[in-house]
Short mmCIF file of N, CA and C in Angstrom, two decimals:
data_model
loop_
_atom_site.label_atom_id
_atom_site.label_comp_id
_atom_site.label_asym_id
_atom_site.label_seq_id
_atom_site.Cartn_x
_atom_site.Cartn_y
_atom_site.Cartn_z
N MET O 1 3.89 -3.86 44.19
CA MET O 1 5.11 -3.91 43.67
C MET O 1 5.41 -5.34 43.28
N GLU O 2 6.12 -5.52 42.11
CA GLU O 2 6.34 -6.86 41.52
C GLU O 2 7.99 -7.03 41.70
N PHE O 3 8.34 -8.30 41.72
CA PHE O 3 9.79 -8.57 41.78
C PHE O 3 10.20 -9.21 40.56
N MET O 4 11.39 -8.63 40.06
CA MET O 4 12.15 -9.13 38.82
C MET O 4 13.42 -9.56 39.41
N LEU O 5 13.79 -10.88 39.26
CA LEU O 5 15.07 -11.39 39.70
C LEU O 5 15.14 -11.27 41.22
N GLY O 6 14.11 -11.16 41.95
CA GLY O 6 14.17 -11.00 43.33
C GLY O 6 14.35 -9.55 43.80
N ILE O 7 14.40 -8.66 42.85
CA ILE O 7 14.43 -7.25 43.31
C ILE O 7 13.15 -6.50 43.00
N PRO O 8 12.66 -5.70 44.06
CA PRO O 8 11.54 -5.09 43.88
C PRO O 8 11.39 -4.11 42.70
N THR O 9 10.39 -4.13 41.77
CA THR O 9 10.36 -3.32 40.56
C THR O 9 9.04 -2.66 40.40
N ARG O 10 9.08 -1.58 39.61
CA ARG O 10 7.79 -0.91 39.36
C ARG O 10 6.84 -1.65 38.55
N VAL O 11 5.58 -1.51 38.78
CA VAL O 11 4.57 -2.19 37.92
C VAL O 11 3.67 -1.06 37.29
N GLU O 12 3.73 -0.86 36.00
CA GLU O 12 2.92 -0.04 35.29
C GLU O 12 3.05 -0.48 33.82
N SER O 13 2.10 0.10 32.99
CA SER O 13 2.03 -0.36 31.71
C SER O 13 3.17 0.03 30.77
N ARG O 14 4.10 0.94 31.19
CA ARG O 14 5.18 1.36 30.42
C ARG O 14 6.53 0.79 30.81
N ILE O 15 6.54 -0.33 31.53
CA ILE O 15 7.65 -0.96 31.86
C ILE O 15 7.92 -2.13 30.87
N ARG O 16 9.15 -2.30 30.36
CA ARG O 16 9.53 -3.30 29.46
C ARG O 16 10.71 -4.10 30.18
N ARG O 17 10.75 -5.38 30.09
CA ARG O 17 11.82 -6.13 30.69
C ARG O 17 12.43 -7.10 29.67
N ALA O 18 13.77 -7.33 29.82
CA ALA O 18 14.47 -8.36 28.96
C ALA O 18 15.37 -9.14 29.85
N ARG O 19 15.59 -10.43 29.37
CA ARG O 19 16.66 -11.27 30.09
C ARG O 19 17.48 -11.99 28.98
N VAL O 20 18.77 -11.85 29.15
CA VAL O 20 19.74 -12.56 28.24
C VAL O 20 20.72 -13.21 29.21
N GLU O 21 20.71 -14.58 29.22
CA GLU O 21 21.65 -15.29 30.01
C GLU O 21 21.54 -14.80 31.51
N VAL O 22 22.69 -14.32 32.00
CA VAL O 22 22.68 -13.89 33.44
C VAL O 22 22.34 -12.43 33.62
N PHE O 23 22.01 -11.77 32.48
CA PHE O 23 21.71 -10.29 32.55
C PHE O 23 20.28 -10.10 32.38
N GLY O 24 19.82 -9.01 33.11
CA GLY O 24 18.32 -8.61 32.87
C GLY O 24 18.36 -7.15 32.85
N ALA O 25 17.27 -6.59 32.22
CA ALA O 25 17.15 -5.11 32.16
C ALA O 25 15.65 -4.75 32.49
N GLU O 26 15.42 -3.63 32.94
CA GLU O 26 14.18 -3.11 33.19
C GLU O 26 14.18 -1.66 32.66
N LEU O 27 13.20 -1.36 31.79
CA LEU O 27 13.18 -0.10 31.03
C LEU O 27 11.79 0.54 31.35
N ASP O 28 11.83 1.79 31.81
CA ASP O 28 10.63 2.56 32.16
C ASP O 28 10.58 3.58 30.88
N LEU O 29 9.62 3.21 30.06
CA LEU O 29 9.48 4.14 28.81
C LEU O 29 8.99 5.57 29.04
N ARG O 30 8.43 5.78 30.15
CA ARG O 30 8.09 7.13 30.48
C ARG O 30 9.27 8.03 30.81
N THR O 31 10.15 7.56 31.65
CA THR O 31 11.17 8.35 32.14
C THR O 31 12.45 8.01 31.29
N ARG O 32 12.49 6.96 30.51
CA ARG O 32 13.61 6.51 29.66
C ARG O 32 14.71 5.94 30.63
N ALA O 33 14.40 5.58 31.83
CA ALA O 33 15.38 5.14 32.77
C ALA O 33 15.44 3.56 32.54
N VAL O 34 16.74 3.08 32.68
CA VAL O 34 16.97 1.67 32.59
C VAL O 34 17.88 1.19 33.74
N THR O 35 17.58 0.00 34.25
CA THR O 35 18.39 -0.63 35.27
C THR O 35 18.88 -2.03 34.67
N VAL O 36 20.13 -2.26 34.71
CA VAL O 36 20.74 -3.55 34.33
C VAL O 36 21.17 -4.33 35.45
N TYR O 37 20.66 -5.58 35.48
CA TYR O 37 21.01 -6.57 36.57
C TYR O 37 21.89 -7.77 36.15
N TRP O 38 22.61 -8.39 37.12
CA TRP O 38 23.34 -9.63 36.94
C TRP O 38 22.70 -10.50 37.95
N HIS O 39 22.33 -11.73 37.37
CA HIS O 39 21.64 -12.70 38.29
C HIS O 39 21.84 -14.21 37.88
N ARG O 40 22.49 -14.84 38.76
CA ARG O 40 22.69 -16.31 38.52
C ARG O 40 21.61 -17.11 39.42
N HIS O 41 21.21 -18.11 38.90
CA HIS O 41 20.22 -18.89 39.69
C HIS O 41 20.61 -19.21 41.02
N GLY O 42 19.72 -18.92 42.04
CA GLY O 42 20.17 -19.25 43.39
C GLY O 42 21.01 -18.10 44.07
N LYS O 43 21.33 -17.07 43.30
CA LYS O 43 22.21 -16.00 43.90
C LYS O 43 21.37 -14.72 43.98
N THR O 44 21.72 -13.79 44.93
CA THR O 44 21.06 -12.54 45.01
C THR O 44 21.44 -11.70 43.85
N PRO O 45 20.40 -11.01 43.30
CA PRO O 45 20.63 -10.15 42.07
C PRO O 45 21.44 -8.96 42.50
N LEU O 46 22.25 -8.56 41.37
CA LEU O 46 23.17 -7.44 41.70
C LEU O 46 22.81 -6.35 40.55
N VAL O 47 22.58 -5.21 41.00
CA VAL O 47 22.40 -4.11 39.98
C VAL O 47 23.83 -3.70 39.46
N LEU O 48 24.01 -3.83 38.21
CA LEU O 48 25.26 -3.46 37.40
C LEU O 48 25.32 -2.13 37.17
N GLY O 49 24.21 -1.44 36.86
CA GLY O 49 24.21 0.01 36.43
C GLY O 49 22.91 0.54 36.07
N GLU O 50 22.74 1.68 36.18
CA GLU O 50 21.55 2.43 35.77
C GLU O 50 21.80 3.39 34.80
N GLY O 51 20.94 3.71 33.81
CA GLY O 51 21.25 4.62 32.74
C GLY O 51 19.99 5.08 32.03
N THR O 52 20.19 5.34 30.72
CA THR O 52 19.06 5.81 29.95
C THR O 52 18.78 5.06 28.74
N TRP O 53 17.62 5.24 28.11
CA TRP O 53 17.21 4.58 26.94
C TRP O 53 17.13 5.75 25.92
N LEU O 54 17.86 5.54 24.77
CA LEU O 54 17.91 6.50 23.63
C LEU O 54 17.13 5.89 22.49
N PRO O 55 15.87 6.15 22.26
CA PRO O 55 15.07 5.63 21.20
C PRO O 55 15.58 6.08 19.84
N LEU O 56 15.52 5.20 18.87
CA LEU O 56 15.78 5.54 17.56
C LEU O 56 14.70 6.69 16.96
N PRO O 57 15.10 7.35 15.99
CA PRO O 57 14.22 8.39 15.47
C PRO O 57 12.92 7.86 14.90
N GLU O 58 11.98 8.64 14.79
CA GLU O 58 10.62 8.19 14.20
C GLU O 58 10.88 7.83 12.82
N PRO O 59 10.17 6.95 12.27
CA PRO O 59 9.04 6.21 12.72
C PRO O 59 9.45 5.09 13.74
N MET O 60 10.59 4.61 13.87
CA MET O 60 10.91 3.49 14.74
C MET O 60 10.63 3.85 16.17
N GLY O 61 11.13 5.02 16.71
CA GLY O 61 10.88 5.54 18.03
C GLY O 61 11.17 4.51 19.03
N ASP O 62 10.27 4.32 20.02
CA ASP O 62 10.40 3.36 21.18
C ASP O 62 10.53 1.87 20.76
N LEU O 63 10.22 1.57 19.59
CA LEU O 63 10.26 0.26 19.18
C LEU O 63 11.73 -0.41 19.30
N ARG O 64 12.73 0.57 19.02
CA ARG O 64 14.11 0.16 19.23
C ARG O 64 14.82 1.30 19.80
N GLY O 65 15.85 1.07 20.55
CA GLY O 65 16.66 2.05 21.22
C GLY O 65 18.02 1.55 21.74
N ARG O 66 18.81 2.39 22.12
CA ARG O 66 20.09 2.10 22.63
C ARG O 66 20.09 2.27 24.20
N LEU O 67 20.83 1.44 24.90
CA LEU O 67 20.99 1.52 26.37
C LEU O 67 22.27 2.28 26.62
N ILE O 68 22.23 3.33 27.34
CA ILE O 68 23.48 4.08 27.73
C ILE O 68 23.54 3.82 29.27
N VAL O 69 24.40 2.88 29.54
CA VAL O 69 24.63 2.45 30.95
C VAL O 69 26.03 2.33 31.19
N GLU O 70 26.58 3.27 31.97
CA GLU O 70 27.98 3.35 32.27
C GLU O 70 28.36 2.11 33.12
N GLY O 71 29.53 1.53 32.71
CA GLY O 71 30.02 0.37 33.53
C GLY O 71 29.54 -0.99 33.07
N VAL O 72 28.65 -1.03 32.00
CA VAL O 72 28.10 -2.13 31.47
C VAL O 72 28.63 -2.39 30.01
N GLU O 73 29.30 -3.54 29.76
CA GLU O 73 29.94 -3.80 28.44
C GLU O 73 28.93 -3.57 27.25
N ARG O 74 29.50 -3.01 26.27
CA ARG O 74 28.62 -2.62 24.99
C ARG O 74 27.99 -3.97 24.47
N ARG O 75 28.69 -5.08 24.49
CA ARG O 75 28.11 -6.30 23.94
C ARG O 75 26.90 -6.65 24.85
N THR O 76 26.99 -6.53 26.09
CA THR O 76 25.85 -6.86 26.97
C THR O 76 24.61 -5.98 26.73
N CYS O 77 25.05 -4.65 26.60
CA CYS O 77 23.89 -3.68 26.28
C CYS O 77 23.22 -4.07 24.93
N ALA O 78 23.99 -4.42 23.93
CA ALA O 78 23.50 -4.76 22.54
C ALA O 78 22.60 -5.95 22.70
N ALA O 79 22.97 -6.98 23.46
CA ALA O 79 22.09 -8.14 23.62
C ALA O 79 20.79 -7.82 24.24
N LEU O 80 20.80 -6.89 25.33
CA LEU O 80 19.66 -6.57 25.94
C LEU O 80 18.75 -5.60 25.02
N GLU O 81 19.43 -4.73 24.29
CA GLU O 81 18.69 -3.89 23.36
C GLU O 81 17.86 -4.78 22.40
N SER O 82 18.42 -5.74 21.86
CA SER O 82 17.74 -6.65 20.91
C SER O 82 16.38 -7.30 21.60
N GLN O 83 16.54 -7.72 22.88
CA GLN O 83 15.46 -8.27 23.55
C GLN O 83 14.43 -7.21 24.07
N LEU O 84 14.86 -6.00 24.13
CA LEU O 84 13.91 -4.99 24.54
C LEU O 84 13.12 -4.35 23.30
N ALA O 85 13.50 -4.86 22.07
CA ALA O 85 12.99 -4.35 20.87
C ALA O 85 11.52 -4.84 20.72
N ARG O 86 10.65 -4.01 20.11
CA ARG O 86 9.29 -4.42 19.96
C ARG O 86 8.92 -4.09 18.49
N GLY O 87 7.82 -4.73 18.15
CA GLY O 87 7.32 -4.62 16.72
C GLY O 87 6.02 -3.84 16.71
N ASN O 88 5.72 -3.41 15.42
CA ASN O 88 4.41 -2.72 15.11
C ASN O 88 3.64 -3.72 14.36
N GLN O 89 2.42 -4.17 14.92
CA GLN O 89 1.61 -5.19 14.12
C GLN O 89 1.02 -4.79 12.82
N ALA O 90 1.06 -3.40 12.59
CA ALA O 90 0.49 -2.95 11.35
C ALA O 90 1.63 -2.87 10.29
N TRP O 91 2.85 -3.19 10.73
CA TRP O 91 3.94 -3.25 9.68
C TRP O 91 4.14 -4.61 9.15
N SER O 92 4.40 -4.70 7.89
CA SER O 92 4.86 -5.98 7.28
C SER O 92 5.78 -5.54 6.05
N TYR O 93 6.28 -6.53 5.32
CA TYR O 93 7.07 -6.15 4.16
C TYR O 93 6.34 -5.26 3.21
N ASP O 94 5.07 -5.42 3.09
CA ASP O 94 4.19 -4.67 2.21
C ASP O 94 3.57 -3.44 2.83
N ALA O 95 3.82 -3.20 3.99
CA ALA O 95 3.26 -1.99 4.66
C ALA O 95 4.11 -1.47 5.73
N GLY O 96 4.77 -0.41 5.54
CA GLY O 96 5.66 0.22 6.55
C GLY O 96 6.57 1.25 5.90
N PRO O 97 7.46 1.92 6.77
CA PRO O 97 8.23 2.85 6.27
C PRO O 97 9.18 2.54 5.18
N TRP O 98 9.49 1.31 4.93
CA TRP O 98 10.39 0.84 3.79
C TRP O 98 9.71 1.02 2.36
N ILE O 99 8.42 1.12 2.42
CA ILE O 99 7.62 1.36 1.17
C ILE O 99 8.02 2.72 0.73
N GLY O 100 7.92 3.69 1.56
CA GLY O 100 8.34 5.11 1.23
C GLY O 100 9.76 5.25 0.86
N ALA O 101 10.61 4.48 1.51
CA ALA O 101 12.07 4.58 1.12
C ALA O 101 12.22 4.02 -0.42
N GLU O 102 11.57 2.98 -0.70
CA GLU O 102 11.71 2.43 -2.06
C GLU O 102 11.20 3.37 -2.98
N SER O 103 9.92 3.98 -2.78
CA SER O 103 9.29 4.97 -3.73
C SER O 103 10.33 6.24 -3.86
N ALA O 104 10.80 6.70 -2.70
CA ALA O 104 11.71 7.94 -2.81
C ALA O 104 12.91 7.57 -3.55
N ALA O 105 13.54 6.43 -3.44
CA ALA O 105 14.72 6.03 -4.15
C ALA O 105 14.41 6.00 -5.59
N ARG O 106 13.33 5.39 -6.09
CA ARG O 106 12.95 5.35 -7.44
C ARG O 106 12.76 6.76 -7.99
N ALA O 107 12.12 7.52 -7.20
CA ALA O 107 11.69 8.93 -7.72
C ALA O 107 13.03 9.74 -7.86
N ALA O 108 14.07 9.48 -7.12
CA ALA O 108 15.25 10.12 -7.15
C ALA O 108 16.21 9.67 -8.34
N GLY O 109 15.86 8.56 -8.94
CA GLY O 109 16.56 7.96 -10.04
C GLY O 109 17.35 6.70 -9.73
N VAL O 110 17.23 6.10 -8.46
CA VAL O 110 17.86 4.89 -8.17
C VAL O 110 17.29 3.68 -9.06
N ASP O 111 18.14 2.89 -9.65
CA ASP O 111 17.58 1.76 -10.37
C ASP O 111 16.66 0.87 -9.44
N ALA O 112 15.80 0.16 -10.24
CA ALA O 112 14.72 -0.64 -9.58
C ALA O 112 15.36 -1.64 -8.61
N TYR O 113 16.41 -2.32 -8.98
CA TYR O 113 17.01 -3.38 -8.12
C TYR O 113 17.53 -2.84 -6.91
N ASN O 114 18.23 -1.69 -6.97
CA ASN O 114 18.82 -1.02 -5.73
C ASN O 114 17.73 -0.51 -4.81
N ALA O 115 16.75 0.04 -5.42
CA ALA O 115 15.53 0.57 -4.71
C ALA O 115 14.87 -0.58 -3.86
N VAL O 116 14.76 -1.73 -4.44
CA VAL O 116 14.21 -2.89 -3.75
C VAL O 116 15.21 -3.36 -2.62
N MET O 117 16.47 -3.39 -2.94
CA MET O 117 17.46 -3.70 -1.88
C MET O 117 17.41 -2.76 -0.78
N LEU O 118 17.17 -1.36 -1.00
CA LEU O 118 17.07 -0.56 0.16
C LEU O 118 15.88 -0.82 0.98
N ARG O 119 14.79 -1.13 0.32
CA ARG O 119 13.64 -1.53 0.98
C ARG O 119 13.80 -2.72 2.02
N LYS O 120 14.48 -3.78 1.41
CA LYS O 120 14.80 -5.00 2.14
C LYS O 120 15.70 -4.65 3.33
N VAL O 121 16.67 -3.79 3.14
CA VAL O 121 17.65 -3.47 4.27
C VAL O 121 16.85 -2.90 5.36
N LEU O 122 16.01 -1.84 5.08
CA LEU O 122 15.20 -1.24 6.15
C LEU O 122 14.28 -2.22 6.86
N TRP O 123 13.58 -3.06 6.04
CA TRP O 123 12.68 -4.13 6.54
C TRP O 123 13.38 -5.03 7.46
N LEU O 124 14.49 -5.68 6.92
CA LEU O 124 15.12 -6.72 7.77
C LEU O 124 15.82 -6.13 8.90
N PHE O 125 16.37 -4.93 8.99
CA PHE O 125 16.88 -4.42 10.18
C PHE O 125 15.78 -4.32 11.25
N TYR O 126 14.61 -3.85 10.90
CA TYR O 126 13.43 -3.88 11.85
C TYR O 126 13.06 -5.25 12.18
N ARG O 127 12.76 -6.14 11.22
CA ARG O 127 12.13 -7.42 11.38
C ARG O 127 12.99 -8.30 12.17
N ASN O 128 14.35 -8.38 11.81
CA ASN O 128 15.22 -9.34 12.41
C ASN O 128 16.00 -8.79 13.60
N ARG O 129 15.70 -7.58 14.07
CA ARG O 129 16.33 -6.98 15.20
C ARG O 129 18.01 -6.77 14.95
N TRP O 130 18.32 -6.45 13.83
CA TRP O 130 19.83 -6.32 13.59
C TRP O 130 20.36 -5.39 14.54
N PRO O 131 21.65 -5.62 14.87
CA PRO O 131 22.34 -4.88 15.84
C PRO O 131 22.15 -3.36 15.52
N LEU O 132 22.15 -2.50 16.62
CA LEU O 132 21.94 -1.08 16.47
C LEU O 132 23.08 -0.34 15.89
N GLN O 133 24.29 -1.02 15.91
CA GLN O 133 25.34 -0.40 15.22
C GLN O 133 25.21 -0.19 13.66
N PHE O 134 24.27 -0.93 13.15
CA PHE O 134 23.91 -0.69 11.74
C PHE O 134 22.73 0.18 11.47
N ALA O 135 22.24 0.85 12.52
CA ALA O 135 21.01 1.73 12.35
C ALA O 135 21.15 2.78 11.26
N ASP O 136 22.25 3.61 11.38
CA ASP O 136 22.46 4.62 10.38
C ASP O 136 22.74 4.08 9.02
N GLY O 137 23.35 2.94 8.81
CA GLY O 137 23.66 2.37 7.48
C GLY O 137 22.47 1.63 6.91
N CYS O 138 21.45 1.56 7.74
CA CYS O 138 20.26 0.77 7.25
C CYS O 138 19.08 1.77 7.20
N GLY O 139 19.26 3.04 7.26
CA GLY O 139 18.22 3.95 7.14
C GLY O 139 17.53 4.33 8.28
N TRP O 140 17.91 3.96 9.49
CA TRP O 140 17.16 4.22 10.76
C TRP O 140 17.86 5.27 11.71
N GLY O 141 18.90 5.95 11.19
CA GLY O 141 19.54 7.02 11.87
C GLY O 141 18.83 8.26 11.80
N SER O 142 19.38 9.31 12.39
CA SER O 142 18.75 10.60 12.49
C SER O 142 18.52 11.21 11.14
N ASP O 143 19.33 10.85 10.15
CA ASP O 143 19.15 11.40 8.79
C ASP O 143 18.24 10.44 7.88
N GLY O 144 17.64 9.44 8.45
CA GLY O 144 16.82 8.59 7.76
C GLY O 144 17.44 7.90 6.55
N TYR O 145 16.69 7.55 5.52
CA TYR O 145 17.32 6.89 4.33
C TYR O 145 17.81 7.69 3.26
N ALA O 146 17.72 9.08 3.51
CA ALA O 146 18.14 9.93 2.39
C ALA O 146 19.76 9.76 2.12
N PRO O 147 20.54 9.59 3.13
CA PRO O 147 22.05 9.31 2.73
C PRO O 147 22.15 8.04 2.02
N LEU O 148 21.31 7.10 2.10
CA LEU O 148 21.47 5.80 1.40
C LEU O 148 21.17 5.97 0.00
N ILE O 149 20.11 6.73 -0.27
CA ILE O 149 19.67 7.09 -1.59
C ILE O 149 20.84 7.84 -2.40
N ALA O 150 21.40 8.78 -1.61
CA ALA O 150 22.49 9.57 -2.15
C ALA O 150 23.69 8.66 -2.57
N ALA O 151 23.98 7.77 -1.64
CA ALA O 151 25.05 6.75 -1.96
C ALA O 151 24.71 5.87 -3.20
N ALA O 152 23.52 5.47 -3.22
CA ALA O 152 23.04 4.66 -4.37
C ALA O 152 23.14 5.46 -5.70
N LEU O 153 22.93 6.70 -5.64
CA LEU O 153 23.04 7.57 -6.85
C LEU O 153 24.48 7.75 -7.18
N ALA O 154 25.36 8.02 -6.06
CA ALA O 154 26.73 8.28 -6.43
C ALA O 154 27.55 7.05 -6.90
N ASP O 155 27.18 5.90 -6.37
CA ASP O 155 28.05 4.65 -6.75
C ASP O 155 27.02 3.50 -6.57
N PRO O 156 26.22 3.22 -7.52
CA PRO O 156 25.19 2.19 -7.47
C PRO O 156 25.78 0.85 -7.18
N ALA O 157 26.92 0.44 -7.79
CA ALA O 157 27.59 -0.85 -7.57
C ALA O 157 27.89 -1.05 -6.15
N ARG O 158 28.52 -0.07 -5.55
CA ARG O 158 29.00 -0.26 -4.16
C ARG O 158 27.74 -0.29 -3.19
N ALA O 159 26.79 0.60 -3.48
CA ALA O 159 25.58 0.45 -2.62
C ALA O 159 24.94 -0.90 -2.68
N ARG O 160 24.87 -1.43 -3.85
CA ARG O 160 24.27 -2.77 -4.12
C ARG O 160 25.08 -3.96 -3.43
N ALA O 161 26.44 -3.78 -3.43
CA ALA O 161 27.36 -4.78 -2.93
C ALA O 161 27.16 -4.72 -1.31
N ARG O 162 27.16 -3.41 -0.83
CA ARG O 162 26.97 -3.30 0.65
C ARG O 162 25.59 -3.85 1.11
N TRP O 163 24.53 -3.53 0.45
CA TRP O 163 23.27 -3.92 0.86
C TRP O 163 23.08 -5.44 0.68
N GLU O 164 23.62 -6.08 -0.35
CA GLU O 164 23.58 -7.50 -0.50
C GLU O 164 24.29 -8.19 0.62
N LEU O 165 25.53 -7.70 0.97
CA LEU O 165 26.22 -8.26 2.02
C LEU O 165 25.48 -8.21 3.36
N LEU O 166 24.83 -7.14 3.64
CA LEU O 166 24.02 -7.05 4.88
C LEU O 166 22.90 -8.03 4.89
N ILE O 167 22.28 -8.11 3.84
CA ILE O 167 21.10 -9.00 3.64
C ILE O 167 21.67 -10.49 3.72
N LEU O 168 22.62 -10.80 3.06
CA LEU O 168 23.05 -12.19 3.07
C LEU O 168 23.65 -12.70 4.35
N THR O 169 24.27 -11.73 5.12
CA THR O 169 24.88 -12.11 6.42
C THR O 169 24.01 -11.71 7.66
N GLY O 170 22.79 -11.17 7.36
CA GLY O 170 21.96 -10.81 8.62
C GLY O 170 22.72 -9.74 9.45
N ALA O 171 23.31 -8.74 8.72
CA ALA O 171 24.09 -7.60 9.36
C ALA O 171 25.27 -8.19 9.98
N LEU O 172 26.08 -9.00 9.12
CA LEU O 172 27.29 -9.64 9.58
C LEU O 172 27.15 -10.70 10.80
N GLN O 173 25.99 -11.23 10.93
CA GLN O 173 25.84 -12.17 12.06
C GLN O 173 26.12 -13.64 11.58
N TRP O 174 26.08 -13.99 10.38
CA TRP O 174 26.39 -15.43 9.95
C TRP O 174 27.09 -15.33 8.56
N PRO O 175 27.67 -16.50 8.10
CA PRO O 175 28.26 -16.50 6.80
C PRO O 175 27.36 -16.25 5.64
N THR O 176 27.85 -15.68 4.58
CA THR O 176 27.05 -15.34 3.35
C THR O 176 26.35 -16.61 2.84
N ASN O 177 26.93 -17.81 2.93
CA ASN O 177 26.25 -18.93 2.34
C ASN O 177 24.96 -19.31 3.10
N GLN O 178 24.71 -18.70 4.29
CA GLN O 178 23.42 -18.99 4.98
C GLN O 178 22.41 -17.93 4.66
N GLY O 179 22.67 -16.95 3.85
CA GLY O 179 21.74 -15.91 3.56
C GLY O 179 20.91 -16.13 2.26
N ASP O 180 20.02 -15.34 2.02
CA ASP O 180 19.17 -15.37 0.78
C ASP O 180 18.63 -14.06 0.42
N LEU O 181 18.98 -13.62 -0.69
CA LEU O 181 18.53 -12.21 -1.06
C LEU O 181 17.06 -12.10 -1.25
N ASP O 182 16.40 -13.18 -1.63
CA ASP O 182 14.95 -13.20 -1.85
C ASP O 182 14.00 -13.35 -0.63
N ARG O 183 14.67 -13.87 0.40
CA ARG O 183 13.83 -14.14 1.64
C ARG O 183 13.66 -12.90 2.45
N VAL O 184 12.38 -12.58 2.70
CA VAL O 184 12.12 -11.33 3.56
C VAL O 184 11.25 -11.78 4.83
N ALA O 185 10.88 -13.01 5.01
CA ALA O 185 10.10 -13.38 6.09
C ALA O 185 10.78 -13.31 7.50
N GLY O 186 11.98 -13.68 7.48
CA GLY O 186 12.72 -13.51 8.82
C GLY O 186 12.28 -14.74 9.61
N GLU O 187 12.98 -14.79 10.80
CA GLU O 187 12.72 -15.78 11.79
C GLU O 187 11.40 -15.55 12.52
N PRO O 188 10.70 -16.62 12.87
CA PRO O 188 9.38 -16.29 13.67
C PRO O 188 9.73 -15.67 14.99
N HIS O 189 8.86 -14.74 15.37
CA HIS O 189 9.05 -14.00 16.56
C HIS O 189 8.13 -14.55 17.75
N GLY O 190 8.52 -14.50 18.89
CA GLY O 190 7.64 -14.84 20.07
C GLY O 190 6.68 -13.87 20.34
N GLU O 191 5.86 -14.06 21.23
CA GLU O 191 4.72 -13.04 21.59
C GLU O 191 5.39 -11.78 22.07
N ASP O 192 6.57 -11.83 22.69
CA ASP O 192 7.13 -10.64 23.29
C ASP O 192 7.35 -9.60 22.28
N PHE O 193 7.57 -9.93 20.94
CA PHE O 193 7.93 -8.95 20.00
C PHE O 193 6.90 -7.93 19.79
N TYR O 194 5.57 -8.36 19.90
CA TYR O 194 4.46 -7.46 19.66
C TYR O 194 3.81 -7.14 21.05
N ALA O 195 4.32 -7.54 22.07
CA ALA O 195 3.74 -7.32 23.42
C ALA O 195 3.88 -5.85 23.71
N ALA O 196 2.93 -5.29 24.47
CA ALA O 196 3.02 -3.97 25.06
C ALA O 196 3.74 -4.07 26.41
N PRO O 197 4.48 -3.03 26.73
CA PRO O 197 4.66 -1.83 26.03
C PRO O 197 5.77 -1.90 25.00
#
């Protein structure tokens, strides 16, 4: 048995842990069970709640998911969700599900610029761990990117404006003057982004 924050925890290859300020989370990917802790240095840890992990639809799957924990603030869950996110080392801007989205958009008749913007939105949501509240609007919801293609066909200017705003603000996380429509590299990730599980 291993100890996280002074509390005995399970040790197996499918346990993922996160820490954000005074909050911690332990996720069991086999059972989808999650425990959220509160811990200040020198104090005894306190279990705030237990709940479940709801992964995003494939192909994202267990790389990203929502914490459903009663009694824990949504903002706290969102911060922990971001830290629990993982990446697929085989994915890059030039290799991943966003390539198919761009191709499908072009095949459906979406103009080249908007098709590239769609690709960037899907990529940057994944790469930069954008908040999960944007999952559906970034092509990662249960309906995939088909509704985004339909929106781009119905009102190309509106889709373009929306996607540019998301890209320029990092999903509304910073002012537009800090964004860049051409930059797709994102911030460097630590080793935990590609760490198993």
